[in-house]
CSV table of C-alpha atoms in Angstrom, one decimal:
chain,number,residue,atom,x,y,z
A,28,MET,CA,0.0,0.3,0.1
A,29,ASP,CA,1.3,3.3,-0.9
A,30,ILE,CA,2.4,6.0,1.6
A,31,ALA,CA,-0.5,8.3,0.3
A,32,SER,CA,-3.0,5.8,0.8
A,33,VAL,CA,-1.8,4.9,4.5
A,34,LEU,CA,-1.9,9.0,5.0
A,35,PHE,CA,-5.5,9.2,3.7
A,36,ILE,CA,-6.9,6.0,5.9
A,37,ALA,CA,-4.7,7.6,8.8
A,38,LEU,CA,-6.7,10.8,8.2
A,39,GLY,CA,-10.2,9.2,7.8
A,40,LEU,CA,-9.7,7.1,11.1
A,41,ALA,CA,-8.8,10.6,13.1
A,42,MET,CA,-11.8,12.1,12.2
A,43,ASP,CA,-13.7,10.3,14.8
A,44,ALA,CA,-11.3,11.4,17.4
A,45,PHE,CA,-11.0,14.9,16.1
A,46,ALA,CA,-14.5,15.6,16.0
A,47,VAL,CA,-14.7,14.4,19.9
A,48,SER,CA,-11.8,16.6,20.5
A,49,ILE,CA,-13.4,19.4,19.0
A,50,ALA,CA,-16.8,18.8,21.0
A,51,SER,CA,-14.9,18.3,24.0
A,52,GLY,CA,-12.7,21.4,23.4
A,53,VAL,CA,-16.2,23.7,23.5
A,54,ILE,CA,-16.6,22.6,27.2
A,55,ILE,CA,-13.1,22.6,28.4
A,56,LYS,CA,-11.9,25.7,30.0
A,57,ARG,CA,-8.8,25.1,32.1
A,58,GLN,CA,-5.8,23.0,31.5
A,59,LYS,CA,-6.2,22.9,27.8
A,60,VAL,CA,-2.5,22.0,27.0
A,61,LYS,CA,-2.8,19.1,29.6
A,62,LYS,CA,-6.2,18.3,28.3
A,63,ALA,CA,-5.0,18.1,24.8
A,64,LEU,CA,-1.9,16.0,25.6
A,65,THR,CA,-4.2,13.7,27.4
A,66,PHE,CA,-6.7,13.3,24.4
A,67,GLY,CA,-4.0,13.1,21.9
A,68,VAL,CA,-2.1,10.2,24.1
A,69,MET,CA,-5.2,8.2,24.5
A,70,PHE,CA,-7.1,8.6,21.1
A,71,GLY,CA,-3.7,8.1,19.5
A,72,GLY,CA,-2.7,5.3,21.4
A,73,PHE,CA,-5.9,3.2,21.1
A,74,GLN,CA,-6.1,4.2,17.3
A,75,MET,CA,-2.4,2.9,16.8
A,76,VAL,CA,-3.0,-0.5,18.9
A,77,MET,CA,-6.5,-1.5,17.6
A,78,PRO,CA,-5.4,-2.1,14.0
A,79,VAL,CA,-2.4,-4.3,15.0
A,80,ILE,CA,-5.3,-6.3,17.0
A,81,GLY,CA,-7.4,-6.5,14.0
A,82,TRP,CA,-4.5,-7.0,11.4
A,83,GLY,CA,-3.6,-10.2,14.0
A,84,ALA,CA,-7.2,-11.4,13.6
A,85,GLY,CA,-7.5,-11.0,10.0
A,86,HIS,CA,-3.7,-12.4,9.5
A,87,THR,CA,-5.2,-15.7,11.3
A,88,PHE,CA,-8.0,-16.0,9.0
A,89,ARG,CA,-6.7,-14.8,5.4
A,90,SER,CA,-6.3,-18.1,3.8
A,91,LEU,CA,-9.8,-18.6,4.6
A,92,ILE,CA,-10.5,-16.0,2.4
A,93,LEU,CA,-8.0,-15.2,0.1
A,94,ASN,CA,-10.5,-14.9,-3.2
A,95,ILE,CA,-12.7,-12.4,-1.7
A,96,ASP,CA,-10.5,-10.1,0.8
A,97,HIS,CA,-10.5,-7.1,-1.7
A,98,TRP,CA,-14.5,-7.5,-1.1
A,99,ILE,CA,-14.1,-7.5,2.5
A,100,ALA,CA,-11.8,-4.6,2.7
A,101,PHE,CA,-14.2,-2.6,0.5
A,102,GLY,CA,-17.1,-3.5,2.6
A,103,LEU,CA,-15.5,-2.7,5.9
A,104,LEU,CA,-14.1,0.5,4.6
A,105,VAL,CA,-17.4,1.6,3.1
A,106,ALA,CA,-19.4,0.7,6.2
A,107,ILE,CA,-17.2,2.5,8.6
A,108,GLY,CA,-17.5,5.5,6.3
A,109,ILE,CA,-21.5,5.3,6.1
A,110,LYS,CA,-21.5,4.8,9.6
A,111,MET,CA,-19.3,8.0,10.4
A,112,ILE,CA,-21.6,9.9,8.1
A,113,TYR,CA,-24.9,8.7,9.8
A,114,GLU,CA,-23.5,9.5,13.2
A,115,ALA,CA,-22.6,13.1,11.9
A,116,VAL,CA,-26.0,13.8,10.1
A,117,ARG,CA,-28.3,11.8,12.6
A,118,ILE,CA,-27.1,11.6,16.2
A,119,GLU,CA,-27.9,14.8,18.4
A,120,ARG,CA,-25.3,16.4,20.3
A,121,VAL,CA,-25.3,16.5,24.1
A,122,GLU,CA,-24.3,19.7,25.9
A,123,ARG,CA,-22.0,18.5,28.6
A,124,ALA,CA,-20.0,20.4,31.8
A,125,GLU,CA,-16.2,20.1,31.8
A,126,LYS,CA,-16.4,18.0,35.2
A,127,ALA,CA,-17.9,15.2,33.4
A,128,MET,CA,-14.9,14.5,31.2
A,129,THR,CA,-13.8,12.1,33.5
A,130,GLY,CA,-10.8,9.5,32.8
A,131,PHE,CA,-13.7,6.4,32.5
A,132,ILE,CA,-15.2,8.6,29.9
A,133,LEU,CA,-12.0,9.1,28.2
A,134,LEU,CA,-11.3,5.5,28.0
A,135,GLY,CA,-14.8,4.9,26.6
A,136,LEU,CA,-14.6,7.6,23.9
A,137,SER,CA,-11.0,6.3,23.1
A,138,VAL,CA,-12.2,2.5,22.5
A,139,ALA,CA,-15.5,3.7,20.7
A,140,THR,CA,-13.5,5.9,18.3
A,141,SER,CA,-10.8,2.9,17.8
A,142,MET,CA,-13.4,0.5,16.8
A,143,ASP,CA,-13.1,1.5,13.1
A,144,ALA,CA,-9.2,1.2,13.1
A,145,LEU,CA,-9.5,-2.2,14.5
A,146,ALA,CA,-11.7,-3.2,11.4
A,147,VAL,CA,-9.1,-1.5,9.0
A,148,GLY,CA,-6.4,-3.5,10.7
A,149,LEU,CA,-8.5,-6.6,9.6
A,150,SER,CA,-8.5,-4.9,6.0
A,151,PHE,CA,-4.8,-4.4,6.1
A,152,ALA,CA,-4.6,-8.2,6.8
A,153,PHE,CA,-6.6,-9.3,4.0
A,154,LEU,CA,-4.6,-7.2,1.5
A,155,ARG,CA,-1.1,-8.2,3.1
A,156,VAL,CA,-0.1,-4.9,4.4
A,157,TRP,CA,2.4,-4.9,7.1
A,158,ILE,CA,1.0,-3.2,9.9
A,159,ILE,CA,3.4,-1.5,11.8
A,160,PHE,CA,4.0,1.4,9.8
A,161,PRO,CA,0.1,2.3,9.0
A,162,ALA,CA,-0.5,1.7,12.9
A,163,ILE,CA,2.2,4.1,13.8
A,164,VAL,CA,1.2,6.8,11.1
A,165,ILE,CA,-2.4,6.5,12.2
A,166,GLY,CA,-1.4,6.9,16.0
A,167,ILE,CA,0.5,10.0,15.3
A,168,MET,CA,-2.4,11.3,12.7
A,169,THR,CA,-4.7,10.8,15.8
A,170,PHE,CA,-2.5,12.3,18.3
A,171,ILE,CA,-2.0,15.3,16.1
A,172,MET,CA,-5.5,15.9,15.2
A,173,SER,CA,-6.8,15.2,18.6
A,174,PHE,CA,-4.4,17.5,20.3
A,175,ILE,CA,-5.5,20.4,17.7
A,176,GLY,CA,-9.0,19.7,18.2
A,177,ILE,CA,-9.1,20.7,21.8
A,178,PHE,CA,-8.0,24.0,20.8
A,179,LEU,CA,-10.4,24.2,17.6
A,180,GLY,CA,-13.1,23.2,19.6
A,181,SER,CA,-12.7,26.0,22.3
A,182,ARG,CA,-12.9,28.6,19.6
A,183,TYR,CA,-14.9,27.3,16.8
A,184,GLY,CA,-16.3,24.0,17.8
A,185,GLU,CA,-19.8,24.2,17.2
A,186,LEU,CA,-19.8,25.5,13.7
A,187,PHE,CA,-18.2,22.6,12.0
A,188,GLU,CA,-17.9,19.4,14.2
A,189,GLU,CA,-20.2,17.4,12.0
A,190,LYS,CA,-18.7,18.4,8.9
A,191,ILE,CA,-15.4,16.8,9.9
A,192,GLU,CA,-16.9,13.3,10.5
A,193,ILE,CA,-18.7,13.3,7.1
A,194,ILE,CA,-15.4,14.4,5.6
A,195,GLY,CA,-13.9,11.6,7.1
A,196,GLY,CA,-16.3,9.1,6.3
A,197,ALA,CA,-16.4,10.1,2.6
A,198,ILE,CA,-12.5,9.5,2.7
A,199,LEU,CA,-12.9,5.9,3.9
A,200,ILE,CA,-15.6,5.2,1.6
A,201,LEU,CA,-13.2,6.3,-1.6
A,202,ILE,CA,-10.7,4.4,-0.2
A,203,GLY,CA,-12.7,1.5,-0.3
A,204,VAL,CA,-14.0,2.0,-3.7
A,205,ARG,CA,-10.4,2.3,-5.1
A,206,ILE,CA,-9.2,-0.9,-3.2
A,207,LEU,CA,-12.0,-3.0,-4.9
A,208,LEU,CA,-11.4,-0.9,-8.3
A,209,SER,CA,-7.9,-2.0,-8.1
A,210,HIS,CA,-8.6,-5.5,-7.5
A,211,LEU,CA,-11.1,-5.7,-9.9
A,212,LEU,CA,-9.3,-3.9,-13.0
A,213,MET,CA,-6.2,-5.8,-12.5
């Protein structure tokens, strides 16, 4: 897989964490740098580990589904993209107080936003992509986007939070279509 594809996948996966960081930035009034670092480490760390877990699972079962691996990668990426777009459009945002952002809630958000990365790791196994480089890129991209998201959220969060998730979903759908077409047109 080329570097551009890895970067776009990382960007697409980081959009969930970016949107959550923006929403959280709206309510964070104190210790923004500390909170931005915490969000970056938590979201980036989970986004880095989950693709490795998915890749391990997919690598174990790859021989069973070798002839349809591109369809599975396509299906997973498109499903994740549609889910992100649906959630951005249909789910109502809830106003939260800063004190409600506990470590337990941040852990839950980190796991929830990284489930898509688990599925992408599974796709990478089917496509025979070595996972270490993409996992590191995904983790770093998510760290950066989450860190920036806290500060953007405190300034402009309510203006563009939903649009970010829609863009991330569209990126993943386009990459899924590209993977499918590249295998079908070979």
